[in-house]
Every structure is written in structure tokens, then in C-alpha cells.
PDB file as gemmi writes it, atoms N, CA and C in Angstrom:
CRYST1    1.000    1.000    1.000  90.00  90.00  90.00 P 1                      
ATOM      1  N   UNK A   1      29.625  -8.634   2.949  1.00  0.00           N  
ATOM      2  CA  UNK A   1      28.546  -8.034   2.167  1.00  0.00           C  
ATOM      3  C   UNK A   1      27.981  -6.805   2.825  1.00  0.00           C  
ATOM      4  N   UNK A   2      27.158  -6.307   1.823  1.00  0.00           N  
ATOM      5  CA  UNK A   2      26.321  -5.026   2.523  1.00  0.00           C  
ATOM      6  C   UNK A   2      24.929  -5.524   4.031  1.00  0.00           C  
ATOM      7  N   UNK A   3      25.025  -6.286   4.143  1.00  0.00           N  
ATOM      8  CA  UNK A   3      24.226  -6.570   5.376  1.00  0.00           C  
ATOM      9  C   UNK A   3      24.891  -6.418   6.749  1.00  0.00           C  
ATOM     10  N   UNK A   4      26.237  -7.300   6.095  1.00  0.00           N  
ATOM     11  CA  UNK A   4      27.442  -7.150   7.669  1.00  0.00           C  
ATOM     12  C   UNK A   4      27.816  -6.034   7.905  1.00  0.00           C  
ATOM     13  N   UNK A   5      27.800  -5.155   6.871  1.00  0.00           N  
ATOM     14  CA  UNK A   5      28.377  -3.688   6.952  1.00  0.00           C  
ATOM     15  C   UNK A   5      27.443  -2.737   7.885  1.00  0.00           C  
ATOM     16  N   UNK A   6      25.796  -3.318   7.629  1.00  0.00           N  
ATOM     17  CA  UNK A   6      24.983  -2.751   7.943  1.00  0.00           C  
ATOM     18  C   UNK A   6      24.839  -3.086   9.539  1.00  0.00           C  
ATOM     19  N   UNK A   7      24.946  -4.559   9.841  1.00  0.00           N  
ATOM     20  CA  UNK A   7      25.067  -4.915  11.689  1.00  0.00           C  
ATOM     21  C   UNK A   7      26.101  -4.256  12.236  1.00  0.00           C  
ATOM     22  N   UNK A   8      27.027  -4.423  11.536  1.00  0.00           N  
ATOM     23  CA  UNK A   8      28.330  -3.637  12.181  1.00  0.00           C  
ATOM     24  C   UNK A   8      28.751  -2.333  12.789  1.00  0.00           C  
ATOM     25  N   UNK A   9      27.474  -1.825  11.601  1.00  0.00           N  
ATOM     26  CA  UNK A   9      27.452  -0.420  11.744  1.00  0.00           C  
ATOM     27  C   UNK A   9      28.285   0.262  11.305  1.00  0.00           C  
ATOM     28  N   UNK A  10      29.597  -0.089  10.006  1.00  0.00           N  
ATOM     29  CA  UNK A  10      30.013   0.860   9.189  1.00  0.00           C  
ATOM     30  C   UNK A  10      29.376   1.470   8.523  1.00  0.00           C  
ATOM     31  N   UNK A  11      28.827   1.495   7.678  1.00  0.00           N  
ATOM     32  CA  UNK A  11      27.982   2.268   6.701  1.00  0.00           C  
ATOM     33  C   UNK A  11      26.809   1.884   6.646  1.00  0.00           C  
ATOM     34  N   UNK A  12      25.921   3.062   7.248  1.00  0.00           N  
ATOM     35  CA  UNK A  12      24.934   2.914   6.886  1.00  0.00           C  
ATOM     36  C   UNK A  12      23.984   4.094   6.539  1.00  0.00           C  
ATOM     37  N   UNK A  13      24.025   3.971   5.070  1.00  0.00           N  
ATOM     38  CA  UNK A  13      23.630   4.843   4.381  1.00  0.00           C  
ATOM     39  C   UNK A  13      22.336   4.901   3.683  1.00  0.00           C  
ATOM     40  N   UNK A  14      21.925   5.900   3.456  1.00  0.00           N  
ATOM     41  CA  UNK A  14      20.379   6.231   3.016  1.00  0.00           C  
ATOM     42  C   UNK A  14      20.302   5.457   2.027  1.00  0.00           C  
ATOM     43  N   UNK A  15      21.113   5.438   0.476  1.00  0.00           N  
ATOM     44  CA  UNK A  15      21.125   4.762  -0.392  1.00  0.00           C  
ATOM     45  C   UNK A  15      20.964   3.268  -0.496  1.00  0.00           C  
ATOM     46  N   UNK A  16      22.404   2.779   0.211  1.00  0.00           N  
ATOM     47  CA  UNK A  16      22.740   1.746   0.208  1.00  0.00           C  
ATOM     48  C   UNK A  16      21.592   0.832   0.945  1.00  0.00           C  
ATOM     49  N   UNK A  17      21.295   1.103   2.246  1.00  0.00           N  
ATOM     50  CA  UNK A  17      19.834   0.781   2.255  1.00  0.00           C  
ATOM     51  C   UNK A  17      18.845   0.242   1.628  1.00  0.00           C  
ATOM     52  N   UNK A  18      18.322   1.041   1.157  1.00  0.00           N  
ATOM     53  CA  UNK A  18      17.248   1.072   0.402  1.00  0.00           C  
ATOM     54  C   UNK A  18      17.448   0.020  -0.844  1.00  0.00           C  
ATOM     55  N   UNK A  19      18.515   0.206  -1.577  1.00  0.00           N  
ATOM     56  CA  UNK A  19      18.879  -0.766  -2.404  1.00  0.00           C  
ATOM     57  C   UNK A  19      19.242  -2.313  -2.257  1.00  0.00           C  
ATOM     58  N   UNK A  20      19.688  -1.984  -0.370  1.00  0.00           N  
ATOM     59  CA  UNK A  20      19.851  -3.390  -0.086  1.00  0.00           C  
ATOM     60  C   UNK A  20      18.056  -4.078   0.189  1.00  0.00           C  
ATOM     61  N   UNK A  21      17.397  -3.400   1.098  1.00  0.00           N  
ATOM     62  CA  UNK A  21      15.997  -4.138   1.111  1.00  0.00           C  
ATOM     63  C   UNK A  21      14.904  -3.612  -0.205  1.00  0.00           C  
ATOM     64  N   UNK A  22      15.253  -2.867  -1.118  1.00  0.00           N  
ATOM     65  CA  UNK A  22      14.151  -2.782  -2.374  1.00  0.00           C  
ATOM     66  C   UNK A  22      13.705  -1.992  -1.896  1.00  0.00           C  
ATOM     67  N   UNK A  23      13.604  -0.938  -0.872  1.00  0.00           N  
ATOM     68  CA  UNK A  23      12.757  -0.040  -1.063  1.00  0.00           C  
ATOM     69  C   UNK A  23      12.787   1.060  -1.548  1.00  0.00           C  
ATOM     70  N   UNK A  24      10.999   1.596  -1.429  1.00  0.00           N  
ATOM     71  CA  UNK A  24      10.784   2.945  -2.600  1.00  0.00           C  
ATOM     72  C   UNK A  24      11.257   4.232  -2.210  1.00  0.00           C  
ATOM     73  N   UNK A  25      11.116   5.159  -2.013  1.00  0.00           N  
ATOM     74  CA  UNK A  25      11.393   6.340  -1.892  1.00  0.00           C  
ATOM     75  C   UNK A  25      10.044   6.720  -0.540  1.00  0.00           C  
ATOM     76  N   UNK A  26       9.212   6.459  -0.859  1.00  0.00           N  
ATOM     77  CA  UNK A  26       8.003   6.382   0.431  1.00  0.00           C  
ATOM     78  C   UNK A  26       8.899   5.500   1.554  1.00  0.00           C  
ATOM     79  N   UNK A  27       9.309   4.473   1.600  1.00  0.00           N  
ATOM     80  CA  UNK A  27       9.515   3.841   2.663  1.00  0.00           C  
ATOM     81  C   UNK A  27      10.383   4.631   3.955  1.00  0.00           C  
ATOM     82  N   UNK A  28      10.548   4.223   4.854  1.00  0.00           N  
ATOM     83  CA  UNK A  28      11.301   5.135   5.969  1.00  0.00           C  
ATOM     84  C   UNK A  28      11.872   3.919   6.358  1.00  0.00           C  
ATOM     85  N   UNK A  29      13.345   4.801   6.022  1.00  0.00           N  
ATOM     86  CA  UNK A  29      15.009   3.532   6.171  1.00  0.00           C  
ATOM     87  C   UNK A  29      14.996   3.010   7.142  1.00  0.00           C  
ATOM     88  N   UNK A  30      14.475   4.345   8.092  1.00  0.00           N  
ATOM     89  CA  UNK A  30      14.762   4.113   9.454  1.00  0.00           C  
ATOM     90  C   UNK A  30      14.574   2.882  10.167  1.00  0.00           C  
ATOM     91  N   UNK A  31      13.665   2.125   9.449  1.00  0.00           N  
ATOM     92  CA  UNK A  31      12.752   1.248  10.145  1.00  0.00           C  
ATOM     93  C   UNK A  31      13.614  -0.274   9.596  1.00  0.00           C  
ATOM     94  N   UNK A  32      14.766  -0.220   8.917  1.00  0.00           N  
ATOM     95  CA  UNK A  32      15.233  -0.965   7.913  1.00  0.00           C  
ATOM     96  C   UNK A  32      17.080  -1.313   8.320  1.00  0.00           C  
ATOM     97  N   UNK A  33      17.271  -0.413   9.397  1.00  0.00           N  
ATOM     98  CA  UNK A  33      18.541  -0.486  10.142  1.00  0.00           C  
ATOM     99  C   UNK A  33      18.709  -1.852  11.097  1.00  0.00           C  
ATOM    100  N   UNK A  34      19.830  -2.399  11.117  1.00  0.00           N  
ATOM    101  CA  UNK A  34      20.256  -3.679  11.447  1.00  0.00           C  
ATOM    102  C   UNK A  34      20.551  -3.226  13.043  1.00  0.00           C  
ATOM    103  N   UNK A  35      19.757  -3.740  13.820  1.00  0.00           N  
ATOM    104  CA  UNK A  35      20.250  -3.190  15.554  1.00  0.00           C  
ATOM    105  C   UNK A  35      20.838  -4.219  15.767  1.00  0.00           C  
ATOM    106  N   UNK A  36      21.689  -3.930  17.059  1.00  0.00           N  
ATOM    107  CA  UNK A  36      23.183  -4.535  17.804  1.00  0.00           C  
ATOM    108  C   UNK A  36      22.813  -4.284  19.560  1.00  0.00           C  
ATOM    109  N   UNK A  37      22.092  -5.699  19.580  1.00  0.00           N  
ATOM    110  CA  UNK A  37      21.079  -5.907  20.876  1.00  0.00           C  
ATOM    111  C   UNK A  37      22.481  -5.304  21.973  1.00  0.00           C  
ATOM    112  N   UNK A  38      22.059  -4.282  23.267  1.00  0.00           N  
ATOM    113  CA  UNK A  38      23.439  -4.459  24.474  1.00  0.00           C  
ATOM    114  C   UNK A  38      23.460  -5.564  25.292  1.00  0.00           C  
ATOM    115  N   UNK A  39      24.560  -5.540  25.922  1.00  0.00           N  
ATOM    116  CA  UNK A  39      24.343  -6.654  27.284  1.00  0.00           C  
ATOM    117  C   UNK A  39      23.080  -6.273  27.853  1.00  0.00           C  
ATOM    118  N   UNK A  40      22.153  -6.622  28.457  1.00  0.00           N  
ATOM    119  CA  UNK A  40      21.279  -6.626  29.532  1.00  0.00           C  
ATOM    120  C   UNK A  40      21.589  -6.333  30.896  1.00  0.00           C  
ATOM    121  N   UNK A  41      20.837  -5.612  31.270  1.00  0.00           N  
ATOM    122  CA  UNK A  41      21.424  -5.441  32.610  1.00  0.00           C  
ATOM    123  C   UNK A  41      20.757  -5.640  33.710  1.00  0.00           C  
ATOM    124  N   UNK A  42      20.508  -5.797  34.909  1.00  0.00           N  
ATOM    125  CA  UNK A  42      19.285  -6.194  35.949  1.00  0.00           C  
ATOM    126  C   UNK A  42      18.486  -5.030  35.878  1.00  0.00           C  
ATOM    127  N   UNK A  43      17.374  -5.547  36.293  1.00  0.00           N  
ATOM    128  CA  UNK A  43      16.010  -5.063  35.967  1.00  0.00           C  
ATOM    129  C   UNK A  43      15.613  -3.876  35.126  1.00  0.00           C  
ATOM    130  N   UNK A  44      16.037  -4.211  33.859  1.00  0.00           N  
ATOM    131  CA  UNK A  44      15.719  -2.888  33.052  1.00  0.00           C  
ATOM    132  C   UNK A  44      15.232  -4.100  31.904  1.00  0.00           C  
ATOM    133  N   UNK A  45      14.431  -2.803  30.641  1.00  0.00           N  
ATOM    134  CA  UNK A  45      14.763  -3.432  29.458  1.00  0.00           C  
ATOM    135  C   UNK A  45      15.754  -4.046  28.711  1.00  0.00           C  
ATOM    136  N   UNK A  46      15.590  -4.664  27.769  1.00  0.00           N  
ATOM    137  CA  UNK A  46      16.614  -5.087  26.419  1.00  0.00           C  
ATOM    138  C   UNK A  46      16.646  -3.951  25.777  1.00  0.00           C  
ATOM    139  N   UNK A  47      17.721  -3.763  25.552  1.00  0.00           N  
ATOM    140  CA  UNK A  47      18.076  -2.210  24.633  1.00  0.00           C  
ATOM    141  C   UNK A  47      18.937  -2.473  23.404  1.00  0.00           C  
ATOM    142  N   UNK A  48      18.720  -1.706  22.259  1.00  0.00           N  
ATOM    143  CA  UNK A  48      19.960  -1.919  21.097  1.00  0.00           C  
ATOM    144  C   UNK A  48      20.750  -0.639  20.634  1.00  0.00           C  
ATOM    145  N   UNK A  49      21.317  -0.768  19.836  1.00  0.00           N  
ATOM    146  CA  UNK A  49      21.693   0.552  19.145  1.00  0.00           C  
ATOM    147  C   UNK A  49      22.010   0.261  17.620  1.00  0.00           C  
ATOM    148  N   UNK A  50      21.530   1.559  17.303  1.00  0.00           N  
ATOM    149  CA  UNK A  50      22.004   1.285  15.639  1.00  0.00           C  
ATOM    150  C   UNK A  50      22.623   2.137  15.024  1.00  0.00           C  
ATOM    151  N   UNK A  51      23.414   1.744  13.689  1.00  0.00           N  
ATOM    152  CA  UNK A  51      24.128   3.384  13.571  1.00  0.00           C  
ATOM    153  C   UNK A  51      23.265   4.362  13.103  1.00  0.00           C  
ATOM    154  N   UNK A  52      24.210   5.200  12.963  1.00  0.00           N  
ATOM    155  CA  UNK A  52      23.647   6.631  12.018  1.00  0.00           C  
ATOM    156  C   UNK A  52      23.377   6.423  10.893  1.00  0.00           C  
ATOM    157  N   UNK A  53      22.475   6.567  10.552  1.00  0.00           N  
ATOM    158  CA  UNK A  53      22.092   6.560   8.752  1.00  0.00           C  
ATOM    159  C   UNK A  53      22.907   8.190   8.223  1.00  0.00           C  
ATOM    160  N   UNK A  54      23.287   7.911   7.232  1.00  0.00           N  
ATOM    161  CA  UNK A  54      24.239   9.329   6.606  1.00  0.00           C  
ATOM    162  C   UNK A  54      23.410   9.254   5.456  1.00  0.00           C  
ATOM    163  N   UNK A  55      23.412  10.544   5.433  1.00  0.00           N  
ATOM    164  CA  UNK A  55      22.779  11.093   4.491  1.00  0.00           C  
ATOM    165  C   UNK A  55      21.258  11.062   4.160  1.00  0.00           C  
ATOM    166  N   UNK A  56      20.434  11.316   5.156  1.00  0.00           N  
ATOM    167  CA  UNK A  56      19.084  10.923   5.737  1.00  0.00           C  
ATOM    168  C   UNK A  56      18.639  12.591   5.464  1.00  0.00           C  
ATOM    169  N   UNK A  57      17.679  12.703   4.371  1.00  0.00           N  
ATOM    170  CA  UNK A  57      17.090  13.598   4.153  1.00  0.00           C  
ATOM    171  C   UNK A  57      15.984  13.855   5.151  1.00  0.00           C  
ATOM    172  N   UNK A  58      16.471  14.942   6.428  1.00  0.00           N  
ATOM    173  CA  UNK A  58      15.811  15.072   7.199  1.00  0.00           C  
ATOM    174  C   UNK A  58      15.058  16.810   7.040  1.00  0.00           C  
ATOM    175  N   UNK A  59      13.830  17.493   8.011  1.00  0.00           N  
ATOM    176  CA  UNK A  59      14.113  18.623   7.787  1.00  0.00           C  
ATOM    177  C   UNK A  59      14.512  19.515   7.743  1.00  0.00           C  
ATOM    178  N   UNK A  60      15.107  19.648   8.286  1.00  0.00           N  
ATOM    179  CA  UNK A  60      16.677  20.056   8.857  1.00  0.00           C  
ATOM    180  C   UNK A  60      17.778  20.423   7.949  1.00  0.00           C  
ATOM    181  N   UNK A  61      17.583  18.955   7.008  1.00  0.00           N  
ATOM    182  CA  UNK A  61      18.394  19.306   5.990  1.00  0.00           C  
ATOM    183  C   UNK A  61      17.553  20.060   4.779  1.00  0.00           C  
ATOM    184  N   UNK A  62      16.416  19.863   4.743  1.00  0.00           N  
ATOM    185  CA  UNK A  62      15.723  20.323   3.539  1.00  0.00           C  
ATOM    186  C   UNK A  62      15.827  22.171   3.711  1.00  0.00           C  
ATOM    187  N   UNK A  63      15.480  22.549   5.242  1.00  0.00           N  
ATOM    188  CA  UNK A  63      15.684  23.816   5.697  1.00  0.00           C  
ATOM    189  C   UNK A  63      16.915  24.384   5.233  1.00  0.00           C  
ATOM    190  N   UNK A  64      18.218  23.919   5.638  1.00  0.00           N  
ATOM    191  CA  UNK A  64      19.367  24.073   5.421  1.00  0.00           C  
ATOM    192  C   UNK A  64      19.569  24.204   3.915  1.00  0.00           C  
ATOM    193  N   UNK A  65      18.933  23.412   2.886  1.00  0.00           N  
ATOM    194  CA  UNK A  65      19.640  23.168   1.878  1.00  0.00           C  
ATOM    195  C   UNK A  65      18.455  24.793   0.745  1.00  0.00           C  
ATOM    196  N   UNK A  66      17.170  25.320   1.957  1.00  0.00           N  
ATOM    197  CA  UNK A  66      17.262  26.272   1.134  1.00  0.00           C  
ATOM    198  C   UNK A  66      17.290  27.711   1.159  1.00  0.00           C  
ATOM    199  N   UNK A  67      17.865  27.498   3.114  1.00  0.00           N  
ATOM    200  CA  UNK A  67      18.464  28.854   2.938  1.00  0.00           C  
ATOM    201  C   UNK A  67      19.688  29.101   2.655  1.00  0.00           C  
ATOM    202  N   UNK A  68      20.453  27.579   2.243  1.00  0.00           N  
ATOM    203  CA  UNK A  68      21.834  28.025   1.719  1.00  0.00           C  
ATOM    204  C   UNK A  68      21.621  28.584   0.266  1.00  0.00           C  
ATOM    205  N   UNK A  69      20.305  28.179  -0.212  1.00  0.00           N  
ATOM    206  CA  UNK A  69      19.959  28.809  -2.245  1.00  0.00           C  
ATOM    207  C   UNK A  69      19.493  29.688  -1.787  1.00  0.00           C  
ATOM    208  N   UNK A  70      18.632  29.741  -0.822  1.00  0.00           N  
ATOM    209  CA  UNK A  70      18.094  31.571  -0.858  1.00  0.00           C  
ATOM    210  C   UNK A  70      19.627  32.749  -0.485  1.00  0.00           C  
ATOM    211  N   UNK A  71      20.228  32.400   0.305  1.00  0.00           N  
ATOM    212  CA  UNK A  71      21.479  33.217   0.538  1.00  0.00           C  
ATOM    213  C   UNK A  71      22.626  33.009  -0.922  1.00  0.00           C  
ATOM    214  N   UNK A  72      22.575  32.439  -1.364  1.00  0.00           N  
ATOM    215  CA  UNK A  72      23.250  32.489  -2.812  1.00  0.00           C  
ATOM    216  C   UNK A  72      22.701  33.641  -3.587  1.00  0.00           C  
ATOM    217  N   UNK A  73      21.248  33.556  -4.089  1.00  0.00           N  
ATOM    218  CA  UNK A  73      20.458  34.289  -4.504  1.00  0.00           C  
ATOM    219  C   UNK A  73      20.344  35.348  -4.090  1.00  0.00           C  
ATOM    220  N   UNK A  74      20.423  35.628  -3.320  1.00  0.00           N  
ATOM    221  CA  UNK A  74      20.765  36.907  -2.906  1.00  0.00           C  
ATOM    222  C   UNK A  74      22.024  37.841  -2.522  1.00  0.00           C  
ATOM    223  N   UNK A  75      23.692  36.791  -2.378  1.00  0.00           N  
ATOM    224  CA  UNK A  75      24.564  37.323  -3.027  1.00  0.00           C  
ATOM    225  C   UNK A  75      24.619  37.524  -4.015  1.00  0.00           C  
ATOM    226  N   UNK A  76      24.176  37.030  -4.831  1.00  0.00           N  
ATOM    227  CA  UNK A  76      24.491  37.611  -6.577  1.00  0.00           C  
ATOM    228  C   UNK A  76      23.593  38.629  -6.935  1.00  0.00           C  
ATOM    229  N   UNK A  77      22.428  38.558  -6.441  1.00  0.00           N  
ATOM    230  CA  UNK A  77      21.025  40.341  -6.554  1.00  0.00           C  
ATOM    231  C   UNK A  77      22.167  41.295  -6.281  1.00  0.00           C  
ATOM    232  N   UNK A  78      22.775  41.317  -4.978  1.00  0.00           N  
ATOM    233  CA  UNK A  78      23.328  42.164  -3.857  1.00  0.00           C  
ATOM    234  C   UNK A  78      24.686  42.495  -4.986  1.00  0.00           C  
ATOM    235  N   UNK A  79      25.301  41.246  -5.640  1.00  0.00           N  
ATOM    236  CA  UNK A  79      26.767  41.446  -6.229  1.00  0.00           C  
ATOM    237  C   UNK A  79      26.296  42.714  -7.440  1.00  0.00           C  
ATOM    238  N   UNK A  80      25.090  41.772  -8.069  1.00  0.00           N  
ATOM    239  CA  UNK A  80      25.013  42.849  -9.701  1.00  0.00           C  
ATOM    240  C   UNK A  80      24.248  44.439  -9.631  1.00  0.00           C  
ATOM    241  N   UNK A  81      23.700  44.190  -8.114  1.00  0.00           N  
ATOM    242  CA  UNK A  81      23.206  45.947  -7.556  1.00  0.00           C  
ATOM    243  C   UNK A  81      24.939  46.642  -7.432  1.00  0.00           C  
ATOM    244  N   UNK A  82      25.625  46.349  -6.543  1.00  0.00           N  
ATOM    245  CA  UNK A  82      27.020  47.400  -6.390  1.00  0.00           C  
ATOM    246  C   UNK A  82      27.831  47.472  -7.626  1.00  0.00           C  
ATOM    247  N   UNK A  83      27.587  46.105  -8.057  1.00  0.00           N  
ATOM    248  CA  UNK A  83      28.608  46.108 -10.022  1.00  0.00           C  
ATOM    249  C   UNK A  83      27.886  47.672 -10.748  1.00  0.00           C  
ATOM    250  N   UNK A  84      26.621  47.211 -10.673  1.00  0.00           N  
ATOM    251  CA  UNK A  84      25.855  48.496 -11.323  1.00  0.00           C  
ATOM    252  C   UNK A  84      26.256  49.616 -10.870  1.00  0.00           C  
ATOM    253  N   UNK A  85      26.557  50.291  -9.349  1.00  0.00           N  
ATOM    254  CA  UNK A  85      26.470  51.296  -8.596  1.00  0.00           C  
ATOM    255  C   UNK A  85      27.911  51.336  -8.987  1.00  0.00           C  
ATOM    256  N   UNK A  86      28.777  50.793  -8.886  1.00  0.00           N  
ATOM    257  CA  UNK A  86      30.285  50.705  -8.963  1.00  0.00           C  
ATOM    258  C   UNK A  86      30.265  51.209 -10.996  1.00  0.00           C  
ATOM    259  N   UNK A  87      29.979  50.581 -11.557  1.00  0.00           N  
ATOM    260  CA  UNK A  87      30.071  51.270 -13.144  1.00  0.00           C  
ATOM    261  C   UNK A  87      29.559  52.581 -13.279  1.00  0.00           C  
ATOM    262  N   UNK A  88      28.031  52.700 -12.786  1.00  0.00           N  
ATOM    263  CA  UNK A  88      27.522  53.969 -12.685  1.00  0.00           C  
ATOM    264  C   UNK A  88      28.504  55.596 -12.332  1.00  0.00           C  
ATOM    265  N   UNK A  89      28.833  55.267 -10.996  1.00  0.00           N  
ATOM    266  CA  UNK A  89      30.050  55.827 -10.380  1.00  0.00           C  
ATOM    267  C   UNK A  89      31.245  56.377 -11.372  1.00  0.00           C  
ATOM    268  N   UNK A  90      32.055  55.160 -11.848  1.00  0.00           N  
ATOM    269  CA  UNK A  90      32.762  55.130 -12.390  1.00  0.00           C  
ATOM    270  C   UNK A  90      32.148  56.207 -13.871  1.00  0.00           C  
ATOM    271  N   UNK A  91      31.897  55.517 -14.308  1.00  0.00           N  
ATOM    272  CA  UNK A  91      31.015  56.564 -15.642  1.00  0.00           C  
ATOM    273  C   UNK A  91      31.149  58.467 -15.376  1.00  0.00           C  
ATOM    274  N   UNK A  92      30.586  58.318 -13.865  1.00  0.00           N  
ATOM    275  CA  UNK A  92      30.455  59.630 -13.658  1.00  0.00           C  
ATOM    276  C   UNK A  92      31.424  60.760 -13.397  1.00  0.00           C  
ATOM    277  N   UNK A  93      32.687  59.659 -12.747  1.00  0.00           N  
ATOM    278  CA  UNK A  93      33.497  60.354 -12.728  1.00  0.00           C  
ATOM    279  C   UNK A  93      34.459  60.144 -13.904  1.00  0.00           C  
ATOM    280  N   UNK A  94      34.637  59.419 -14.724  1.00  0.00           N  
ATOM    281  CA  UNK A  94      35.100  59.642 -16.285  1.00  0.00           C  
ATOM    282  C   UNK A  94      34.678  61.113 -17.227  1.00  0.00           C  
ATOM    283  N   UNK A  95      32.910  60.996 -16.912  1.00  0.00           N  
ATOM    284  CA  UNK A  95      32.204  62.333 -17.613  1.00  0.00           C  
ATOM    285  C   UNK A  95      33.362  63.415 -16.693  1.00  0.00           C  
ATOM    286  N   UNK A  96      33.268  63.443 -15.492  1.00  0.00           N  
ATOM    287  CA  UNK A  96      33.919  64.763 -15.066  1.00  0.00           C  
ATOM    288  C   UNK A  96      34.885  65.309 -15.550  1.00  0.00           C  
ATOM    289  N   UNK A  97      35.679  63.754 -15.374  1.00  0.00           N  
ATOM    290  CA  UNK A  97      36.954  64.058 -15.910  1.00  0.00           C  
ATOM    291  C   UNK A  97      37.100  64.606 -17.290  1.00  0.00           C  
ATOM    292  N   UNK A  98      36.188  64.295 -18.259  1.00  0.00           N  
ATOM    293  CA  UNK A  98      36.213  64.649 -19.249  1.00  0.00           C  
ATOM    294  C   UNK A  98      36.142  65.974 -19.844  1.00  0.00           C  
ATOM    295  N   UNK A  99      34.864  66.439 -19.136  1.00  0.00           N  
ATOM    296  CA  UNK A  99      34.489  67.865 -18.676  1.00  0.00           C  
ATOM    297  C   UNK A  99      35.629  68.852 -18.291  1.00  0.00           C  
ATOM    298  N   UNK A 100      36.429  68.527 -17.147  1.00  0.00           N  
ATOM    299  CA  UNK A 100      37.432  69.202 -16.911  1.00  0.00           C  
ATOM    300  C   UNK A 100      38.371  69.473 -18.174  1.00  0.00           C  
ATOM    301  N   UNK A 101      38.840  68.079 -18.762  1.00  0.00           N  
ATOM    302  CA  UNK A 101      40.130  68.328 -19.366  1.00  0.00           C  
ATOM    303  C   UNK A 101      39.628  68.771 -21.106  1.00  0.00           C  
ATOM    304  N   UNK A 102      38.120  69.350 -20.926  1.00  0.00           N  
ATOM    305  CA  UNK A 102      37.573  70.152 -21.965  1.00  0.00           C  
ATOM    306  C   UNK A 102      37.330  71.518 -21.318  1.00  0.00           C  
ATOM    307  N   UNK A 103      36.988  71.665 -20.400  1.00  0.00           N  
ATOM    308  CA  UNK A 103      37.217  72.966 -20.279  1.00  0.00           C  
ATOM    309  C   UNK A 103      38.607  73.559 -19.503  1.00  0.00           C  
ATOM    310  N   UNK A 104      39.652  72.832 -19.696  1.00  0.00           N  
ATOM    311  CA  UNK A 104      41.014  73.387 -19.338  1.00  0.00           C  
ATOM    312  C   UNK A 104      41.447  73.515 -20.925  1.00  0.00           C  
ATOM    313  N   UNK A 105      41.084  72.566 -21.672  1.00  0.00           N  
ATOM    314  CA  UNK A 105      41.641  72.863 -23.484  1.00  0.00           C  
ATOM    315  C   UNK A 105      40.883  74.156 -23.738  1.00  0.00           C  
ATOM    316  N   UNK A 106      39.702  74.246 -23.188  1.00  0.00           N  
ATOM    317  CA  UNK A 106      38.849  75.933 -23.881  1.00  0.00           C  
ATOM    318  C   UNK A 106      39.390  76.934 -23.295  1.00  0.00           C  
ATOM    319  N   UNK A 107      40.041  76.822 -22.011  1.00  0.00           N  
ATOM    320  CA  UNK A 107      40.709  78.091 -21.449  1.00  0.00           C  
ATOM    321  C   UNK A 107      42.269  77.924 -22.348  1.00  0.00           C  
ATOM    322  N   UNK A 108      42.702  77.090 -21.863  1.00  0.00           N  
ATOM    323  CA  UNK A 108      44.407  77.473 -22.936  1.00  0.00           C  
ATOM    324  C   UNK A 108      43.971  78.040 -24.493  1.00  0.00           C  
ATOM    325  N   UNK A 109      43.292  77.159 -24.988  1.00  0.00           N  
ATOM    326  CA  UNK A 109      42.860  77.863 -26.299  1.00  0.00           C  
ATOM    327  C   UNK A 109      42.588  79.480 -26.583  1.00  0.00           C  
ATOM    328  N   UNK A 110      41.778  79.884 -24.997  1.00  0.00           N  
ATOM    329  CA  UNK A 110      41.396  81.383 -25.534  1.00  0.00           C  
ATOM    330  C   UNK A 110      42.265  82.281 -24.991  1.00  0.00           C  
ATOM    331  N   UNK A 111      43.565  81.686 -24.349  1.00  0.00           N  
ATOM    332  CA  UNK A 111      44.704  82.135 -23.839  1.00  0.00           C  
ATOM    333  C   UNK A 111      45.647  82.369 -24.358  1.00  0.00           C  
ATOM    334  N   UNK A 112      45.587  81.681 -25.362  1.00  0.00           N  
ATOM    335  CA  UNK A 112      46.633  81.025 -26.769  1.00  0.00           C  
ATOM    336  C   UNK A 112      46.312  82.244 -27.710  1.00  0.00           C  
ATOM    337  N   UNK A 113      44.749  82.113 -28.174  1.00  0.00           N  
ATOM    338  CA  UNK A 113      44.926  82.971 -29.080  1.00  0.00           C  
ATOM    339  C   UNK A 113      44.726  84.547 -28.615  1.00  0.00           C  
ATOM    340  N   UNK A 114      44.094  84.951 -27.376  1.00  0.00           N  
ATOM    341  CA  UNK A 114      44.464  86.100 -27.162  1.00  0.00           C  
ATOM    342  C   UNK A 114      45.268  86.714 -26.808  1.00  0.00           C  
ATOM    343  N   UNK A 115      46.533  85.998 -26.489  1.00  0.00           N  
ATOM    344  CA  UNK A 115      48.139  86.825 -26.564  1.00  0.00           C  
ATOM    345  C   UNK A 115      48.810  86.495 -27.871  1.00  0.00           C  
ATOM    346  N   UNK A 116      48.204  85.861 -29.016  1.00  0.00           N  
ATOM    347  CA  UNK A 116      48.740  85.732 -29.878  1.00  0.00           C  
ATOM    348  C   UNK A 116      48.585  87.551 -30.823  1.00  0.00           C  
TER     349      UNK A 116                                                      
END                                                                             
């Protein structure tokens, strides 16, 4: 079952947790992890260990999770500013081009007809 999984220390997950002891979203898992007492050793404390909880909304992760949206957000500002600058561009040198191959037709034209 999910309890042995939990002493064992395969999985132990934020979710699964919580669902295994009922708790709310206020509660802290942490406190809800199955410890795995060590040998004892001369003159020290009793010590345990427990696993890692995965997927433990820490701040760390909350930090992480929004400068990875703020850096999104701001590749795509950054993408549709150069798209713009890149069409703009483009545009301008189309007009040139255009320009030119109108005023190379107005010179042959008045070339045309004045040796005609």
C-alpha cells in the first residue's frame, strides 16, 4: 500500500500524501512523512531519515516558476518588436526597389522616344 511506499521511502510525494492522511492544502506534508529510525550509536541522539517529498511547492519553486513566465513574456515582446523591425525593413527596401525599377522605366522611356 501507499503507507509502505511511504516508510520505505519510494515515493513520497506531495500529492499522494496528503491524500493518504486527508489533508488540506494549509497543512504542511512535511510533518506527515513516515521516518526510518538509524542504528544508534554511543552517546549521541536517536536520529531518522526520511525521504524527499517530490514535488513540494517550495519558494524556490514558486521563484523559479515565475521567472521562467516572466522570461517567456518577454521573448515573445522581444520576438514581435524585430518581426515588426524585420517587415518594416523589408517594406522599405521593396519601396526602393520599386522606385528604382520606376525610374529606370522613365529613363528608357525618354530614351526610346527621343531617338525615335
Amino acid at each position: 500500500g501507499c503507507a509502505s511506499d511511504l516508510s520505505s521511502g519510494i515515493n513520497a510525494e506531495y500529492g499522494k500524501i496528503r491524500k493518504l492522511f486527508a489533508l488540506s492544502k494549509e497543512d504542511d506534508v512535511r510533518q506527515y512523512v513516515v521516518h526510518r529510525p538509524l542504528p544508534e550509536k554511543e552517546g549521541r541522539k536517536p536520529r531518522s531519515k526520511a525521504p524527499k517529498i517530490q514535488r513540494l511547492v517550495t519558494p524556490v519553486r514558486i521563484q523559479r516558476k515565475r521567472r521562467v513566465l516572466a522570461e517567456k513574456k518577454h521573448r515573445a515582446e522581444k520576438n514581435r518588436v524585430e518581426a515588426a523591425a524585420y517587415a518594416k525593413m523589408l517594406a522599405q527596401r521593396q519601396k526602393e526597389k520599386r522606385q528604382a525599377l520606376l525610374s529606370r522605366r522613365r529613363s528608357s522611356n525618354r530614351t526610346s522616344t527621343s531617338s525615335a
